[in-house]
mmCIF file of C-alpha atoms in Angstrom:
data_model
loop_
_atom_site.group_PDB
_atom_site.id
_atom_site.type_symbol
_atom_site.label_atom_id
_atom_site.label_comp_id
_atom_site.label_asym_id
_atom_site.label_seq_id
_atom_site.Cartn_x
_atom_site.Cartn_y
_atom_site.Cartn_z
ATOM 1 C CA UNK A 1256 -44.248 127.697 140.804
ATOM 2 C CA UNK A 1257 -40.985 129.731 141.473
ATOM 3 C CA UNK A 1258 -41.367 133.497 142.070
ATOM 4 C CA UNK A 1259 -38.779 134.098 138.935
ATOM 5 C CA UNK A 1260 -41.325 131.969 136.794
ATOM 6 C CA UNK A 1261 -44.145 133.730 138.183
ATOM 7 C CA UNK A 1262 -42.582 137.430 137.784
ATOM 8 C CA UNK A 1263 -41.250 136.553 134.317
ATOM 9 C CA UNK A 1264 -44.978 136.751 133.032
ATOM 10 C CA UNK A 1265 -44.798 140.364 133.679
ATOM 11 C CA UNK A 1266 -41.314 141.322 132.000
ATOM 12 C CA UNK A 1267 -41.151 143.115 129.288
ATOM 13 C CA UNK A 1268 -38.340 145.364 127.668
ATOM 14 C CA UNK A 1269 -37.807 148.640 127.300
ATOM 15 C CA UNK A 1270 -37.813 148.475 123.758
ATOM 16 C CA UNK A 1271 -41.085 147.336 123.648
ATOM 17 C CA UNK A 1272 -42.440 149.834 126.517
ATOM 18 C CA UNK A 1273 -40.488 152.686 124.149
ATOM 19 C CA UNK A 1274 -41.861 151.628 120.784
ATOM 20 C CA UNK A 1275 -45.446 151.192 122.416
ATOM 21 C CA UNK A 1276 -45.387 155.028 123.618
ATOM 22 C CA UNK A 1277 -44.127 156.409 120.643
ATOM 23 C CA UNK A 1278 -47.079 154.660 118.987
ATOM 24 C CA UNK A 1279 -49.900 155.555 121.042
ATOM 25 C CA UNK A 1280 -48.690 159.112 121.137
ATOM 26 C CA UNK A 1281 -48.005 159.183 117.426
ATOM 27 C CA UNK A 1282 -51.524 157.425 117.072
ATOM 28 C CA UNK A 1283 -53.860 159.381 119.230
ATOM 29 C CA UNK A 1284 -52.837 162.341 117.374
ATOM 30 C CA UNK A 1285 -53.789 161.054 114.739
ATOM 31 C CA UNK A 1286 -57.173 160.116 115.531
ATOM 32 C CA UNK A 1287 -57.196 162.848 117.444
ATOM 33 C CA UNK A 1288 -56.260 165.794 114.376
ATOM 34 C CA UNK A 1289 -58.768 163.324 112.321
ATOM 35 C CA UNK A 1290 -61.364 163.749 115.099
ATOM 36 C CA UNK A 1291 -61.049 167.696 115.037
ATOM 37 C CA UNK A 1292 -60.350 168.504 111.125
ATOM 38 C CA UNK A 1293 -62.962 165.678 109.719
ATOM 39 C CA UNK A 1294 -65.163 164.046 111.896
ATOM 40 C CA UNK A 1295 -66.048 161.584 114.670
ATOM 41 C CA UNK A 1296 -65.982 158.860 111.822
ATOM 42 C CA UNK A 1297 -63.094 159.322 110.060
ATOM 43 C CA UNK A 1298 -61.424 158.948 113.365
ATOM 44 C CA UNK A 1299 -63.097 155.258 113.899
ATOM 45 C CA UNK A 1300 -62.256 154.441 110.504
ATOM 46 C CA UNK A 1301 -58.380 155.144 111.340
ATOM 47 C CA UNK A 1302 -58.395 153.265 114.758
ATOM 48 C CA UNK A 1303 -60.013 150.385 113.072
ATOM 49 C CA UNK A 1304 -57.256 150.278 110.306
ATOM 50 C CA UNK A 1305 -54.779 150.892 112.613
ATOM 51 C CA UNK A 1306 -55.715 147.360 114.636
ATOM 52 C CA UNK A 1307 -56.074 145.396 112.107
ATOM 53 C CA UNK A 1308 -52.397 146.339 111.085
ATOM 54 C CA UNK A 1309 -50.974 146.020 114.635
ATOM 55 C CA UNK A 1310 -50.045 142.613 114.021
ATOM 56 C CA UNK A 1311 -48.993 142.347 110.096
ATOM 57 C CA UNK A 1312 -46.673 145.017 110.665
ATOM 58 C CA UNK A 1313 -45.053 143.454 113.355
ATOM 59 C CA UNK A 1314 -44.589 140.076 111.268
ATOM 60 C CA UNK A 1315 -44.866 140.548 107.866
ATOM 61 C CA UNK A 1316 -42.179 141.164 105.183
ATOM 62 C CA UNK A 1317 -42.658 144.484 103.656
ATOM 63 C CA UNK A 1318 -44.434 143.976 100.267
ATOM 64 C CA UNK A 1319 -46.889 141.876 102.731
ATOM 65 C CA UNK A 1320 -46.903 144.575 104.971
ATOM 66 C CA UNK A 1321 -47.748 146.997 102.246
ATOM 67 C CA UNK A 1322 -50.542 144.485 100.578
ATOM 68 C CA UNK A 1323 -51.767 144.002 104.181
ATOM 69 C CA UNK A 1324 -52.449 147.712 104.267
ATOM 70 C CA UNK A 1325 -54.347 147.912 100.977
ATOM 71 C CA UNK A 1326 -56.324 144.783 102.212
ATOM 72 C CA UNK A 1327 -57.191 147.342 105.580
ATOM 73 C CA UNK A 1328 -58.729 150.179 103.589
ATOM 74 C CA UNK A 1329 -60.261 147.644 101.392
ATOM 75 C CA UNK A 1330 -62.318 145.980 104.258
ATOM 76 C CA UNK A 1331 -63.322 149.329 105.219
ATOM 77 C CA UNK A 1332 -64.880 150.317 101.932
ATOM 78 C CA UNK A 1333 -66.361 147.113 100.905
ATOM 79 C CA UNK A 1334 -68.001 146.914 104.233
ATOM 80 C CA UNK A 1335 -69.382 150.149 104.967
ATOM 81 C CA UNK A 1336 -70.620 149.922 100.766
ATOM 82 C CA UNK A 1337 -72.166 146.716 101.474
ATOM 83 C CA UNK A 1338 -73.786 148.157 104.737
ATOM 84 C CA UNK A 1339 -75.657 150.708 102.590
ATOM 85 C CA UNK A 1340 -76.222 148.677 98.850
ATOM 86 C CA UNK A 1341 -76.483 145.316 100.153
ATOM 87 C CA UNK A 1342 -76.191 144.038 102.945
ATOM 88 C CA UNK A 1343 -77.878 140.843 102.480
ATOM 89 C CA UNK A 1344 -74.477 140.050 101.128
ATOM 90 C CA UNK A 1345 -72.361 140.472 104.208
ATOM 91 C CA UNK A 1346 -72.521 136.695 104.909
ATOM 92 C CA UNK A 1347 -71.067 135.960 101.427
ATOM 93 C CA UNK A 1348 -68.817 138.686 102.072
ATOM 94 C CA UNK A 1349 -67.710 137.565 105.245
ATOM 95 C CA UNK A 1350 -66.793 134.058 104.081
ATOM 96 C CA UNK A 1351 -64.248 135.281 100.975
ATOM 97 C CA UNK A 1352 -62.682 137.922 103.529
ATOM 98 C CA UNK A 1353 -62.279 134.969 106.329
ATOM 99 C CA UNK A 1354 -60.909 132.686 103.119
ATOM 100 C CA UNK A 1355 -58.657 135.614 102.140
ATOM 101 C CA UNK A 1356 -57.316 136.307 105.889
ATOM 102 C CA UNK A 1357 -55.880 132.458 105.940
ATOM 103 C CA UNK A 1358 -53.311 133.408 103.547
ATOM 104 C CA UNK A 1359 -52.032 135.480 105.587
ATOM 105 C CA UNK A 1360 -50.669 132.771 107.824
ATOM 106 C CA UNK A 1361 -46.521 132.410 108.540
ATOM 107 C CA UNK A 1362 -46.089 128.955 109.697
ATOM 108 C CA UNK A 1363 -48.509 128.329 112.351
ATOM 109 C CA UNK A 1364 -49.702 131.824 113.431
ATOM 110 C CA UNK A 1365 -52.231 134.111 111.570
ATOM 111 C CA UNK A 1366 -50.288 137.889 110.968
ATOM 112 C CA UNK A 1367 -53.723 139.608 110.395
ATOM 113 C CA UNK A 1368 -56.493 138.714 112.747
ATOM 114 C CA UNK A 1369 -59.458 141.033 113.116
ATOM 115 C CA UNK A 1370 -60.179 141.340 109.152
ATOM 116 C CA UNK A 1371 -64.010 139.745 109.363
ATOM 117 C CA UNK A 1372 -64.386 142.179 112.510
ATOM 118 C CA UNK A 1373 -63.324 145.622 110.464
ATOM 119 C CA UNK A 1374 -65.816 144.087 108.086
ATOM 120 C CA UNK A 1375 -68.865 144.021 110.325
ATOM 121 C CA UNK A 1376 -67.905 146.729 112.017
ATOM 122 C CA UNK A 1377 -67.844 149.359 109.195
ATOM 123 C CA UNK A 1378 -71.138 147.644 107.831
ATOM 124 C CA UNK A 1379 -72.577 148.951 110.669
ATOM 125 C CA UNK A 1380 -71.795 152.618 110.131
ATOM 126 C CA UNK A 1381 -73.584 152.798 107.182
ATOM 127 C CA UNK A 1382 -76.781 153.361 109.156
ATOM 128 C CA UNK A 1383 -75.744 156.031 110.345
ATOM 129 C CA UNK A 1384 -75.067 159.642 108.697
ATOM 130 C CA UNK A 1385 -71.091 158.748 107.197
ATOM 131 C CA UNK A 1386 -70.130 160.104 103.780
ATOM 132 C CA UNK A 1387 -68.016 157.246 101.756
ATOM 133 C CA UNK A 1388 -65.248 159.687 101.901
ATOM 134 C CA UNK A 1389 -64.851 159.792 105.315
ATOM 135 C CA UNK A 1390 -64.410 156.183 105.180
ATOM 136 C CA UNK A 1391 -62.102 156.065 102.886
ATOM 137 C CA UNK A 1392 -60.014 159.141 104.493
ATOM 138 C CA UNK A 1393 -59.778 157.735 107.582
ATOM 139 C CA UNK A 1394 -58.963 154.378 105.961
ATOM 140 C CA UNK A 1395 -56.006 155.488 103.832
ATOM 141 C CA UNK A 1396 -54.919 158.020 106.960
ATOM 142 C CA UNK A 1397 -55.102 155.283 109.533
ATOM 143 C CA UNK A 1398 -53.256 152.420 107.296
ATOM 144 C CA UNK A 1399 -50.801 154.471 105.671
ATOM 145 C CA UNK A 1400 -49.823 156.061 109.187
ATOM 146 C CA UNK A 1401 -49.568 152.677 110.882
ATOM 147 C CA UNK A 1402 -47.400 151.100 107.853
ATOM 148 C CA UNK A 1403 -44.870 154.226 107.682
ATOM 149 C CA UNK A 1404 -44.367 153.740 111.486
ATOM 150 C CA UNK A 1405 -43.634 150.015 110.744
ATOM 151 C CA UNK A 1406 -40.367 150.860 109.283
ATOM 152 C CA UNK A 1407 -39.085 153.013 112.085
ATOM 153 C CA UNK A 1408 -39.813 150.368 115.128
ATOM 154 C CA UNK A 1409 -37.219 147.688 115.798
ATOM 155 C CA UNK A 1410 -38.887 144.136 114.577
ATOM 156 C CA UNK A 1411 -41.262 141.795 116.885
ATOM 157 C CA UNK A 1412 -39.499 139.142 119.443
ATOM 158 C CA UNK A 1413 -40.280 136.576 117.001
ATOM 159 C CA UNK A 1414 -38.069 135.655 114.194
ATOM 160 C CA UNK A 1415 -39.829 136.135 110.668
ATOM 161 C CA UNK A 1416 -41.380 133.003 109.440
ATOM 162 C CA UNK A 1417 -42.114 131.980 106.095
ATOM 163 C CA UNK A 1418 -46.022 131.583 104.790
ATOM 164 C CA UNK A 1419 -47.632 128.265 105.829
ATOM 165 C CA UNK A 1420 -48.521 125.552 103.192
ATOM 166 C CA UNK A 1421 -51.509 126.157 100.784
ATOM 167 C CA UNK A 1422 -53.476 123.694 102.266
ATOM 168 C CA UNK A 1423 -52.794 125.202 106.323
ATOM 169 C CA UNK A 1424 -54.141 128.411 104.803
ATOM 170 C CA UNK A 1425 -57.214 127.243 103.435
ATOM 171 C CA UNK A 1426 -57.738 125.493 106.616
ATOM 172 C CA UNK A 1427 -57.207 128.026 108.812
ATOM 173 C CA UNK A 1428 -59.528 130.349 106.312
ATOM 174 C CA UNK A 1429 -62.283 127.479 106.321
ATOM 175 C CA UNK A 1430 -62.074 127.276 110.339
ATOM 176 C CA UNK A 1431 -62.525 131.203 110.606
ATOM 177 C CA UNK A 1432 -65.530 131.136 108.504
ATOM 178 C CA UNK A 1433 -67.524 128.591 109.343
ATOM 179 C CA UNK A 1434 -67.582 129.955 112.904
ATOM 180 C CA UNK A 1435 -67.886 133.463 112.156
ATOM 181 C CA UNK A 1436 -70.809 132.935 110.020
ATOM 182 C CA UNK A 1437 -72.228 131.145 112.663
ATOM 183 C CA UNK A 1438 -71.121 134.222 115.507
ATOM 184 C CA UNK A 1439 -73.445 136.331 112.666
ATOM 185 C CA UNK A 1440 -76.335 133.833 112.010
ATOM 186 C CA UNK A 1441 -76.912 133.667 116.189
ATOM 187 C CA UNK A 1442 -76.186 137.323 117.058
ATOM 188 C CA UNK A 1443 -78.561 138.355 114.295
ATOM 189 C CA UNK A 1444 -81.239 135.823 115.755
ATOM 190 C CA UNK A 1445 -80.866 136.815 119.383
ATOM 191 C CA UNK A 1446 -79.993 140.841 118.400
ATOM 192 C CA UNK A 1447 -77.251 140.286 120.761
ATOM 193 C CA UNK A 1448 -75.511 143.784 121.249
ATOM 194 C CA UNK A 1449 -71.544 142.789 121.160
ATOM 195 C CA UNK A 1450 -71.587 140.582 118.312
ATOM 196 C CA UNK A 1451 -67.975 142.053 117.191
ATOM 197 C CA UNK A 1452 -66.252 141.156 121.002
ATOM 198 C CA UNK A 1453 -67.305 137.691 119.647
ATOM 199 C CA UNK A 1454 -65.871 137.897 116.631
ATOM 200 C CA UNK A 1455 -63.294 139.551 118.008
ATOM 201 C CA UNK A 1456 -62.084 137.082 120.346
ATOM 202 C CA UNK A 1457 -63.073 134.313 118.315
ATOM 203 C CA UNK A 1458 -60.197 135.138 115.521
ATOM 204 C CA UNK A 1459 -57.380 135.753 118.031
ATOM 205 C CA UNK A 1460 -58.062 132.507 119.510
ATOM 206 C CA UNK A 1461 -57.968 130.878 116.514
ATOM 207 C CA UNK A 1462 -55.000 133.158 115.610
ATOM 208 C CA UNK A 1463 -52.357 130.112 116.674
ATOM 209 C CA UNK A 1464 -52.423 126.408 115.725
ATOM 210 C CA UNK A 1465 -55.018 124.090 116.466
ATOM 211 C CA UNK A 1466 -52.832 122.305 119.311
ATOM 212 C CA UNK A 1467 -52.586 125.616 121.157
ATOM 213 C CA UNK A 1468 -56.198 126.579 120.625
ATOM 214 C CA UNK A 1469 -57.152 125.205 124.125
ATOM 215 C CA UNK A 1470 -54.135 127.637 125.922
ATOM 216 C CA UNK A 1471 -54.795 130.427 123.815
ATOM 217 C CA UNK A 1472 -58.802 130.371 125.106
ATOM 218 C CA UNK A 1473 -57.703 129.753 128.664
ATOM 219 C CA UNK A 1474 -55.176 132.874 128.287
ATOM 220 C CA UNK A 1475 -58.347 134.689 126.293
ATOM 221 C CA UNK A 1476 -60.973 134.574 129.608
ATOM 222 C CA UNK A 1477 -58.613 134.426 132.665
ATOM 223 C CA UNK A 1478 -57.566 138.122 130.834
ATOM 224 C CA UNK A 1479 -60.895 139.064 130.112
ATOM 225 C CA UNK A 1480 -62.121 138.320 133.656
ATOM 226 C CA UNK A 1481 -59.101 140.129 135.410
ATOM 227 C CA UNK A 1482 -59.415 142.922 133.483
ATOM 228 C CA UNK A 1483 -63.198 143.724 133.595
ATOM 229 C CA UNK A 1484 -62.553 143.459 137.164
ATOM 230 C CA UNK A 1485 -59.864 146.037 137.204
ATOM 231 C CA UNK A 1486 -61.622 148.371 134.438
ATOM 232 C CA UNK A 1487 -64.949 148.280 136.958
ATOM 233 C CA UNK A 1488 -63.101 148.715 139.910
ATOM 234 C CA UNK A 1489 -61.021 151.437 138.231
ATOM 235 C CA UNK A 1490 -64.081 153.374 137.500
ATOM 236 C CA UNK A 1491 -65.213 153.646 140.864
ATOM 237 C CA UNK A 1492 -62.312 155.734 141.496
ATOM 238 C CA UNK A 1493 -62.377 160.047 140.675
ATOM 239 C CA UNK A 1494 -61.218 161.378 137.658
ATOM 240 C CA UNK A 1495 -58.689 161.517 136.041
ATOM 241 C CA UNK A 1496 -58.214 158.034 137.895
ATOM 242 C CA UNK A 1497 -59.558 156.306 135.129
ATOM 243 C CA UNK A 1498 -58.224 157.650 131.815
ATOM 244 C CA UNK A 1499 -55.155 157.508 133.492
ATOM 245 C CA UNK A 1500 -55.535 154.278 134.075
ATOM 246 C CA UNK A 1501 -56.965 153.498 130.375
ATOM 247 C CA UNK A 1502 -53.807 155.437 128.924
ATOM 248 C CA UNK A 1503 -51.523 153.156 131.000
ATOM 249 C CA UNK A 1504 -53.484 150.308 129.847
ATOM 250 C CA UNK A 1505 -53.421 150.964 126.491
ATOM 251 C CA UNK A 1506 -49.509 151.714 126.148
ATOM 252 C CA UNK A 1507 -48.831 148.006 128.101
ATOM 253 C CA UNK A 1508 -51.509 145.996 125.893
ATOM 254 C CA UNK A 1509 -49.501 147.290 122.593
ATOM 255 C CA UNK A 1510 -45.955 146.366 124.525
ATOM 256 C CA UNK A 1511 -47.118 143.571 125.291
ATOM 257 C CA UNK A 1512 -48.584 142.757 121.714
ATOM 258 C CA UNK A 1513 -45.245 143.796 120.666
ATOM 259 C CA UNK A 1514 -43.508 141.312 122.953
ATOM 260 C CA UNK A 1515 -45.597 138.384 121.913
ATOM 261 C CA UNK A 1516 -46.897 138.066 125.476
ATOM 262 C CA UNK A 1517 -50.275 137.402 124.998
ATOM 263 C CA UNK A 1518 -51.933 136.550 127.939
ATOM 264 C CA UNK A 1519 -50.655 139.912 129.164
ATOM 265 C CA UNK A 1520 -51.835 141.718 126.313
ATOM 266 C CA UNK A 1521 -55.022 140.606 126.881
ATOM 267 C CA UNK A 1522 -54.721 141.808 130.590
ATOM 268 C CA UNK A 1523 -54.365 145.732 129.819
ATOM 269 C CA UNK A 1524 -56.528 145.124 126.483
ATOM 270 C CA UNK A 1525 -59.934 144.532 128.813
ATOM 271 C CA UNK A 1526 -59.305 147.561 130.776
ATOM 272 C CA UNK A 1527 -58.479 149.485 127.868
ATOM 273 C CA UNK A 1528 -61.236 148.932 125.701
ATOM 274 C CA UNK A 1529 -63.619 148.980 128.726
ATOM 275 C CA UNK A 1530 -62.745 152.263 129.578
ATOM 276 C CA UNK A 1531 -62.774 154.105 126.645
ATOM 277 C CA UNK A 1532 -66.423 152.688 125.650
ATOM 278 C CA UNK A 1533 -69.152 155.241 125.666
ATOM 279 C CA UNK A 1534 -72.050 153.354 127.136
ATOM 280 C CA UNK A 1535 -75.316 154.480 129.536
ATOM 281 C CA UNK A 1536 -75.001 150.969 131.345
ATOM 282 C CA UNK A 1537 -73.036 150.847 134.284
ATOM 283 C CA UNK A 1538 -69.589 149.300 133.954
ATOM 284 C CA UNK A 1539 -69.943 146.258 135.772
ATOM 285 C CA UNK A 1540 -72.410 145.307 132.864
ATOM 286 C CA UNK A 1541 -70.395 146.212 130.536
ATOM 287 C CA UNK A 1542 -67.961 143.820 131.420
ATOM 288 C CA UNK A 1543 -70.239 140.891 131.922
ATOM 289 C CA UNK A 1544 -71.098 141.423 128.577
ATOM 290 C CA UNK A 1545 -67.467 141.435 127.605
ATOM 291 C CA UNK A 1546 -66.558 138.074 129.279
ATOM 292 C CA UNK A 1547 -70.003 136.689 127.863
ATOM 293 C CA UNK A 1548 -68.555 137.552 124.385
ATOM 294 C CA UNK A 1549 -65.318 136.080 125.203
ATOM 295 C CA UNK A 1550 -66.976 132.564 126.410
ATOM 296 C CA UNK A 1551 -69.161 132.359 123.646
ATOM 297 C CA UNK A 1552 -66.117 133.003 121.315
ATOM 298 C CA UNK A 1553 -64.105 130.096 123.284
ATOM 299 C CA UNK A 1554 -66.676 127.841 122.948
ATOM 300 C CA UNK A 1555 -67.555 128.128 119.152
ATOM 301 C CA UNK A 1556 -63.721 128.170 118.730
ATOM 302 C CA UNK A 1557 -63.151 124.843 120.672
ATOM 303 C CA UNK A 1558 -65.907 123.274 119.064
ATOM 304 C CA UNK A 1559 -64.725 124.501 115.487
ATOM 305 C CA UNK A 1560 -61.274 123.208 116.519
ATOM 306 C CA UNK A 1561 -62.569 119.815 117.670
ATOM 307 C CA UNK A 1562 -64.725 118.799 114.663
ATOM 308 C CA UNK A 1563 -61.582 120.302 112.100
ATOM 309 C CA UNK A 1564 -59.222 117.753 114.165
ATOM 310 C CA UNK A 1565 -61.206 115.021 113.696
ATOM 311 C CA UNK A 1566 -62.472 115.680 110.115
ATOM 312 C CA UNK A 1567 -58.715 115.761 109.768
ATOM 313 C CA UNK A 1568 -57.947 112.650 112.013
ATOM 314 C CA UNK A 1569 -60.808 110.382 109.739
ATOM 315 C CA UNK A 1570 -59.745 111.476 106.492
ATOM 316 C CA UNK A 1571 -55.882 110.604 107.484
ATOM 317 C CA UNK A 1572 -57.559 107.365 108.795
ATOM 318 C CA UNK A 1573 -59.040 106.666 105.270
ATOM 319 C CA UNK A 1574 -55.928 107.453 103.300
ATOM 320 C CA UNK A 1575 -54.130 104.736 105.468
ATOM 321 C CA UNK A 1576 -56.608 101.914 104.948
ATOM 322 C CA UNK A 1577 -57.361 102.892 101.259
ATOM 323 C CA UNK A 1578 -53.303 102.770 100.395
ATOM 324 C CA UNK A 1579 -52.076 99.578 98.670
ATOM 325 C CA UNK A 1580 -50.423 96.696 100.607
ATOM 326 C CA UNK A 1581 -46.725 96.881 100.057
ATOM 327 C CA UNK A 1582 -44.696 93.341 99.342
ATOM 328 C CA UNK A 1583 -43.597 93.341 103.027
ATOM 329 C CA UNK A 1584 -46.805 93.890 104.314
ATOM 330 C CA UNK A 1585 -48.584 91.392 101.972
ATOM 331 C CA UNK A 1586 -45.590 88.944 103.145
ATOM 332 C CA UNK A 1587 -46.496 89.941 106.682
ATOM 333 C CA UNK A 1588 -49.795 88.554 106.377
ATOM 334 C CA UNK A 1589 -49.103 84.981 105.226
#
């Protein structure tokens, strides 16, 4: 591989580097005043809303953009209510939000990705001591803030794309959430602790088409891997070493998700997530547990991929052989 091919992995604009400042500034004081004037929760609840809309924003017309941030808050109260009234629904739940998410597909990418996470994620705050309206603050704060922002940062590298056909939409819904309700049905068997880095990763790799799946998983672990490695290494070093380093990683993973450059994004996302968790085991664990998330995620996703393909590949095969002979094909058979 050249050296220009291999340093062209790495560029990014200015633009992007500029827009993902301003937004990380702009958004950590938000959190941040949320954190002070309201609560620990209320923060969450904006960061959460705030991801989810990272990538709508970026691709969606505006009345999508605005629908996509009334979807946001509505994920966050629906799943922290079902949390506390009943969550014996949340795998019902879970499949009509994964359903829903498909329509949000332009051509062959998905423009809102982490939907079923926000979902299980806010379910689980209902055990503990949240007031709805914190939610729901936080919520409205976190989407409204990201979606006002939209209109002031130059558009994505990616040319706008028209919504994908009905049936790609309820494909790509049916694909999400037949693996995410099996992610749930084996992390609730196995009480496995990072059932939402599953999800997680299982959505953005099924974010793209099903003939990119395979490049979009490869791009998924060889990130994950290089950047626990990093992040542990990182934390070996003094303060402020590290939140340096997670502030640094955190403005590239948004220019990056900005430029379109996944693989990269994925890069600075590890560290940055893995150094701003709060956890009493030792960071090299941590980040096994990340890249065991990640595999798992590649695997159901391949294996959700493989059996829609050929699902897809007999029925096509049926159609053929169940269609009426034409003249010049009965005439081709005397």
């Amino acid at each position: 591989m050249a050296a220009g091919s291999w340093w062209s992995r790495f560029a990014i604009s200015r633009g992007a580097i500029g827009s993902a400042l301003l937004l990380t500034a702009f958004g950590a004081t938000i959190v941040g005043g949320l954190y002070t004037f309201v609560g620990p929760n209320s923060a969450q609840a904006a960061y959460l809303s705030m991801m989810l809309l990272l990538s709508p924003v970026r691709a969606l017309p505006v009345r999508w953009r605005i629908g996509a941030a009334v979807w946001a808050v509505a994920i966050a109260l629906l799943g922290f209510s079902l949390g506390i009234a009943a969550p014996e629904l949340l795998p019902i739940c879970l499949l009509l939000v994964c359903l829903v998410q498909g329509f949000f597909r332009l051509g062959s990418v998905a423009s809102m990705t982490r939907s079923p996470v926000n979902l299980l994620v806010f379910a689980g705050l209902s055990h503990t001591e949240v007031a709805t309206w914190h939610v729901f603050v936080g919520a409205v704060v976190g989407a409204g803030f990201l979606l006002l922002f939209s209109f002031f940062l130059p558009g994505g590298s990616s040319a706008p794309l028209a919504p994908a056909p009905l049936r790609a939409r309820l494909s790509s819904g049916v694909m999400l959430a037949s693996g995410a309700l099996l992610i749930l049905w084996i992390s609730s068997a196995i009480d496995y602790p990072y059932v939402s880095w599953v999800l997680l990763s299982y959505c953005m790799i099924l974010a793209v088409d099903t003939g990119h799946v395979v490049e979009r998983a490869r791009s998924r672990i060889l990130g994950t891997v290089a950047g626990a490695i990093a992040a542990t290494l990182i934390t070996l070093a003094p303060q402020p070493v590290p939140i340096i380093a997670a502030v640094i990683a955190v403005v590239l993973c948004v220019a990056y998700a900005r430029s379109g450059n996944y693989a990269m994004f994925v890069t600075f996302l590890t560290p940055a997530v893995l150094l701003t968790t709060s956890s009493e085991k030792p960071a090299y664990i941590v980040g096994i547990g990340r890249i065991e998330a990640v595999l798992a995620a590649a695997i159901i996703a391949l294996a959700v991929t493989f059996i829609t393909h050929q699902l897809a590949h007999t029925r096509l095969f049926q159609r053929s052989t169940d269609a009426p002979f034409t003249p010049q094909q009965i005439e081709g058979t005397r």
